[in-house]
Short mmCIF file of C-alpha atoms and ligand atoms in Angstrom, two decimals:
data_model
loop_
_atom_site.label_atom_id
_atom_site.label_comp_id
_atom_site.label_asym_id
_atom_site.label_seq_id
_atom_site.Cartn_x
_atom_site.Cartn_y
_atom_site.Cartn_z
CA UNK A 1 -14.28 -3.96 35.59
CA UNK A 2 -13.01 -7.03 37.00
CA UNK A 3 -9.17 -7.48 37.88
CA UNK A 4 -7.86 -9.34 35.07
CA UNK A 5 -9.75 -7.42 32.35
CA UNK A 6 -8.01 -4.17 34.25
CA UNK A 7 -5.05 -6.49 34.37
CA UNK A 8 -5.25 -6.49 29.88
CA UNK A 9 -5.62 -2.90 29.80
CA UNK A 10 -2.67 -1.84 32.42
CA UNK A 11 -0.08 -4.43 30.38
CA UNK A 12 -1.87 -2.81 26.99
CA UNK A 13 -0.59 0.55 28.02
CA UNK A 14 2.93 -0.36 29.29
CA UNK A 15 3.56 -2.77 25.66
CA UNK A 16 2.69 0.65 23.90
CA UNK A 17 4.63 2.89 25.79
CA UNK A 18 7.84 0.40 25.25
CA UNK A 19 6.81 -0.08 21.67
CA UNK A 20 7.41 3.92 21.51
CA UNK A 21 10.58 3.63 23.21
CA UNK A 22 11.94 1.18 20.89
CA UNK A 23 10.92 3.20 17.94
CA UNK A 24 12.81 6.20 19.51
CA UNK A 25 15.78 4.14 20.00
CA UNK A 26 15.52 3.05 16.32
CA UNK A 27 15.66 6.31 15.06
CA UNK A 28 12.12 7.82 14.72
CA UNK A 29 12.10 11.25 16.17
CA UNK A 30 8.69 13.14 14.80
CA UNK A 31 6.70 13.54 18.09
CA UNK A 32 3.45 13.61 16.37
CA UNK A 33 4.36 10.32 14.45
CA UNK A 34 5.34 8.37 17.88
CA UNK A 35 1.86 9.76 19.28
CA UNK A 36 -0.53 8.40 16.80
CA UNK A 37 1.46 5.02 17.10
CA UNK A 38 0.57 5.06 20.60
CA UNK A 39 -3.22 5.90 20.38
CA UNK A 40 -3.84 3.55 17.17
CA UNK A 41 -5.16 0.26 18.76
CA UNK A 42 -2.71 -2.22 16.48
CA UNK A 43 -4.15 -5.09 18.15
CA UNK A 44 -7.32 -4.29 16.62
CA UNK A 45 -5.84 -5.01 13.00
CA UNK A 46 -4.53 -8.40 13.70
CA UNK A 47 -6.08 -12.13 14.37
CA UNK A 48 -6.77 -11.82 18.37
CA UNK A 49 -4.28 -15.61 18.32
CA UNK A 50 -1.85 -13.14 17.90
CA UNK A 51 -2.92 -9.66 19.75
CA UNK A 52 0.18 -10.33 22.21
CA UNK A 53 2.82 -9.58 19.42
CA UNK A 54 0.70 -6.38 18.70
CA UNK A 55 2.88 -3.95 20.29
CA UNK A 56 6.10 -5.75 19.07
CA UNK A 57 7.76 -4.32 16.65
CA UNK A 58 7.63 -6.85 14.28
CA UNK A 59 5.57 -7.72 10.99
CA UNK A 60 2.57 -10.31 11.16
CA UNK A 61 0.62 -12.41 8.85
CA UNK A 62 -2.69 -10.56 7.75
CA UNK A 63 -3.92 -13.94 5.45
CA UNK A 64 -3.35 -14.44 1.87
CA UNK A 65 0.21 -14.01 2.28
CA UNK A 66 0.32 -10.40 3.22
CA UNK A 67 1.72 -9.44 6.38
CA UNK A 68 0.69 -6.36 8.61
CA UNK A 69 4.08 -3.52 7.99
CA UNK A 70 6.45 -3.90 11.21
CA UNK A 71 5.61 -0.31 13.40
CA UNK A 72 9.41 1.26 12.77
CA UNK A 73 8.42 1.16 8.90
CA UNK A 74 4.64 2.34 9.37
CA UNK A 75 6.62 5.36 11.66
CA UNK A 76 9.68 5.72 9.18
CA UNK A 77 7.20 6.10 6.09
CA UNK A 78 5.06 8.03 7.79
CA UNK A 79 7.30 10.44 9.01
CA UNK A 80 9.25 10.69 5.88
CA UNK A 81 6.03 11.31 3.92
CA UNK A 82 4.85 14.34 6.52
CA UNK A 83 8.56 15.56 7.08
CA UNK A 84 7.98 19.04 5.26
CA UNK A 85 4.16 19.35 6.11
CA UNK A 86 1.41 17.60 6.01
CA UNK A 87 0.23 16.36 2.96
CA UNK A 88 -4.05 17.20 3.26
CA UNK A 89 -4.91 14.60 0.54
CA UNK A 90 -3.11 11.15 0.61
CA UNK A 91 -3.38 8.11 -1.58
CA UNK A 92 -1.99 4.68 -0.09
CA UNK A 93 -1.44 1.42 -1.97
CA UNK A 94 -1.67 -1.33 -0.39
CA UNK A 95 -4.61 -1.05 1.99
CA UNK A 96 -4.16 -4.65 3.60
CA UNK A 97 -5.56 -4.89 7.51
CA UNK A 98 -6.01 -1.14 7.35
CA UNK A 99 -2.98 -0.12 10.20
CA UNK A 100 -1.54 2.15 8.31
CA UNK A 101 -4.27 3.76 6.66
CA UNK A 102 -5.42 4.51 10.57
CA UNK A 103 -2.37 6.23 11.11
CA UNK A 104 -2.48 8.61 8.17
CA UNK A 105 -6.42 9.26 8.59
CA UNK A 106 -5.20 10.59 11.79
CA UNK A 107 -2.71 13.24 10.17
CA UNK A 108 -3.70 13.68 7.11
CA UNK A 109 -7.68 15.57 6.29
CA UNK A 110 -8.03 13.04 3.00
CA UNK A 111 -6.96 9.43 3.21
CA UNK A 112 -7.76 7.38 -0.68
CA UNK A 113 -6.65 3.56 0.14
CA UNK A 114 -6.21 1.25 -2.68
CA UNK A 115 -6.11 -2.48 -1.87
CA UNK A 116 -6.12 -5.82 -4.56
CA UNK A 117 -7.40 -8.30 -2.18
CA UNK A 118 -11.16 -8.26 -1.42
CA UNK A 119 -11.50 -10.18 1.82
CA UNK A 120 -8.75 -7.65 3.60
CA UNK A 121 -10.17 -4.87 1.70
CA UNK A 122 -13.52 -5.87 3.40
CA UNK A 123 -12.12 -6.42 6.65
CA UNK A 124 -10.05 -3.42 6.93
CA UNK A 125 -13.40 -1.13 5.77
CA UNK A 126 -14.86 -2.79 9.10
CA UNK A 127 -12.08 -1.72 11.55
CA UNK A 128 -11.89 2.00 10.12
CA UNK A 129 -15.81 2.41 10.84
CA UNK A 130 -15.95 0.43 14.06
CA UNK A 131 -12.94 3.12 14.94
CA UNK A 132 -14.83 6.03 13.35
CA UNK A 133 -12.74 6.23 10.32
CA UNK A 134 -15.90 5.75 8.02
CA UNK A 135 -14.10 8.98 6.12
CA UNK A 136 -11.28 6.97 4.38
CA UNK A 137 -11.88 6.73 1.19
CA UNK A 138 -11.06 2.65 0.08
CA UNK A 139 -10.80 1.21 -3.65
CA UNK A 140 -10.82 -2.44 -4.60
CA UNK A 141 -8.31 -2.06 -7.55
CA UNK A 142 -4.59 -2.81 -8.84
CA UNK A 143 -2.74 0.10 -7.04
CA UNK A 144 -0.60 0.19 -10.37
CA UNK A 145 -2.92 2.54 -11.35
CA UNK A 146 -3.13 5.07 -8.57
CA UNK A 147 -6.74 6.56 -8.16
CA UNK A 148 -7.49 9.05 -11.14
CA UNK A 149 -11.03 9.73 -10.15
CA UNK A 150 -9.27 11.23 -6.52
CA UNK A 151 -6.02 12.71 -8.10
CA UNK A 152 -3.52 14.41 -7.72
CA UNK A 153 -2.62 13.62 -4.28
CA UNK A 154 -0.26 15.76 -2.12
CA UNK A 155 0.84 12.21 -0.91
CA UNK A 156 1.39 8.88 -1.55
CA UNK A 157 2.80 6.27 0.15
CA UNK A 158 3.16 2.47 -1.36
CA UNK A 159 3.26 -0.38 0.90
CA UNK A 160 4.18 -2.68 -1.21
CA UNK A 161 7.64 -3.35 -3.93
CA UNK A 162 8.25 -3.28 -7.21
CA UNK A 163 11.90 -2.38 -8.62
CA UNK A 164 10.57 0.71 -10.71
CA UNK A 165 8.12 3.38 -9.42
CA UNK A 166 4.86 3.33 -11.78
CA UNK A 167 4.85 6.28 -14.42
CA UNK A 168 0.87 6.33 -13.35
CA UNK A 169 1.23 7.11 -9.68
CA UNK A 170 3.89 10.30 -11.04
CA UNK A 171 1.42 11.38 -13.01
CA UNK A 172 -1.31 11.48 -10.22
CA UNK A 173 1.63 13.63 -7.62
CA UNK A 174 0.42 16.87 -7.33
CA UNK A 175 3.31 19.97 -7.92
CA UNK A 176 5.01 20.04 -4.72
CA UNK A 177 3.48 16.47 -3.68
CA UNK A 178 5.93 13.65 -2.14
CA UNK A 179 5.95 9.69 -2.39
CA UNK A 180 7.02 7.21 -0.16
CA UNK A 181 7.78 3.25 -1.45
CA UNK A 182 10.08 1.11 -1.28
CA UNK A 183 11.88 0.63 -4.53
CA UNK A 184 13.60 -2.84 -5.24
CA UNK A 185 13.34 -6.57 -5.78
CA UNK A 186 13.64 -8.64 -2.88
CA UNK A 187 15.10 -5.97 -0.87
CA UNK A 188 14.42 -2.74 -1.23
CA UNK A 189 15.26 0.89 -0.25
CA UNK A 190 12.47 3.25 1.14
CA UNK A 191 12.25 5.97 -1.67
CA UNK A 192 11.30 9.49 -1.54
CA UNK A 193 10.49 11.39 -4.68
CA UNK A 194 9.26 14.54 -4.97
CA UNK A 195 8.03 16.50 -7.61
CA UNK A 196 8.68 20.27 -8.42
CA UNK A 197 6.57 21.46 -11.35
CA UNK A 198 8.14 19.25 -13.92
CA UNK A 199 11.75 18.31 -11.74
CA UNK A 200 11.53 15.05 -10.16
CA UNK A 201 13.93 14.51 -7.10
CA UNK A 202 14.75 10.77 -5.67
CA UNK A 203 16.62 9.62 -2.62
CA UNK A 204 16.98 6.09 -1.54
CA UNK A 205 16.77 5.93 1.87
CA UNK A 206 16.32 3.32 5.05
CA UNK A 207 17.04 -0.71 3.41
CA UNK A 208 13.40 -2.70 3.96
CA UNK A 209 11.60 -6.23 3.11
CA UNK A 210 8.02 -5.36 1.66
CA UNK A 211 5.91 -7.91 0.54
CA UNK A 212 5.64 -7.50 -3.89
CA UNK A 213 3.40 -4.93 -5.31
CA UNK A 214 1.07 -7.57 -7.38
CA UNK A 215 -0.82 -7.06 -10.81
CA UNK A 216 -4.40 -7.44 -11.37
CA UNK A 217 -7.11 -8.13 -7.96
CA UNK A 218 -7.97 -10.91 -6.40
N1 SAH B 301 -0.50 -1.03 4.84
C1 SAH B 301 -0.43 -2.34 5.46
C2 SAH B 301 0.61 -3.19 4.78
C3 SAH B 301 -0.04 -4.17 3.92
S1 SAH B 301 1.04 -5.27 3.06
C4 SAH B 301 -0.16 -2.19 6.93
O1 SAH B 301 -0.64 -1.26 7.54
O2 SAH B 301 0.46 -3.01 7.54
C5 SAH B 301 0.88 -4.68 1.42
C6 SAH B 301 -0.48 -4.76 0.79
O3 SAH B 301 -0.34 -4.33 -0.56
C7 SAH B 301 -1.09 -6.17 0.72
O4 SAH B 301 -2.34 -6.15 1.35
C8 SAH B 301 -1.22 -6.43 -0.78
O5 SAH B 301 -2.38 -7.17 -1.12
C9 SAH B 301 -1.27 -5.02 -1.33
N2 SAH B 301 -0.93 -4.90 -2.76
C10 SAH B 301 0.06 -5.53 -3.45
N3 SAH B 301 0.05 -5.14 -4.74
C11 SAH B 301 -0.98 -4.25 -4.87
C12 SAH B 301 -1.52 -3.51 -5.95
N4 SAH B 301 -1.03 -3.60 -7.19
N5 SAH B 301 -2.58 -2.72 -5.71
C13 SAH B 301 -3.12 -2.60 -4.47
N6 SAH B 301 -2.66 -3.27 -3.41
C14 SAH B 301 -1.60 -4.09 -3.59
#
């Protein structure tokens, strides 16, 4: 290898391991969450013009207005959606570059990802194979209406806001299942909701700025 490609790599693990410091100092504590952040290549999910903000934590443009989640919110979710145990089938919406879809694959045995937007759709299918993630199971559809083929789903976790959570994704939540989305208009606080036979808890968590959970695909 010649020096400056070793040169990439050294900074590459050094940005990561500060990237997990920062999300320690900002609260995330689950040990396996902070690990999978540190082996999921985030640079791999973003234009290369902007690999050197990978390991910041900080959201990105993905194209077509979406933006790639900042890493505290991809840990906070994450960790908030495994807190009790892990969930062995999960259903995300809001597939966009694929980042967090990685991260669950890596937890969870069954990862379902719904996405409305084709081109990332087709791009993020490329990164989970080229990182041997050929297992996720991705959807071109409008999240709205979960994945009923695939349900119910021990998990679910919705990258994208709306102000009300959609009667369809309850109704694909299997009995002791838990869902993770940020509930809102502009702003929005990251929800948990679980549901116990036919008792439905809520608690509005963490404040957060997700990009709107859109009808219809594109
Ligand atoms: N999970 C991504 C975050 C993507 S941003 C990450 O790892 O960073 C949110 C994504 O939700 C966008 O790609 C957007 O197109 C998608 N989205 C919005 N409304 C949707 C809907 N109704 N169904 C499916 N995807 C939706």
């Amino acid at each position: 290898m010649n020096t400056e490609l070793r040169g990439i790599g050294m900074t590459s693990a050094r940005t990561r391991e500060r990237l997990i410091s920062r999300l320690r100092e900002a609260g995330i504590e689950d040990e396996r969450v902070l690990e999978v952040i540190r082996n999921t290549p985030r640079h791999l999910f973003i234009d290369e013009a902007l690999a050197h903000q990978a390991y910041d934590d900080t959201a990105l443009p993905i194209g077509y207005g979406q933006t790639i989640s900042q890493p505290w919110v991809v840990a906070r979710m994450t960790e908030l959606l495994i807190a009790d145990r892990v969930p062995p089938k999960v259903l995300e919406i809001g597939t966009g570059c694929g980042y967090q879809t990685a991260v669950l694959a890596a937890l969870c045995e069954q990862v379902h990802s719904v996405e409305r937007i084709r081109p990332l759709q087709d791009q993020a299918r490329r990164r989970l194979i080229s990182l041997g993630m050929a297992r996720v199971q991705l959807k071109h559809a409008d999240g709205g209406f979960g994945w009923k083929a695939a349900a119910p789903f021990d998990g679910i976790l919705v990258a994208c806001a709306r102000p009300d959570i959609p009667d369809e994704l309850l109704g694909q939540l299997a009995d002791g299942g838990r869902l993770v989305m940020p509930v809102g208009d502009r702003v929005q606080k990251l929800t948990v909701v679980e549901r116990h036979g036919d008792d439905i808890t809520t608690r509005a968590l963490d404040t957060v700025r997700f990009v709107p959970f859109q009808r219809g695909v594109q």
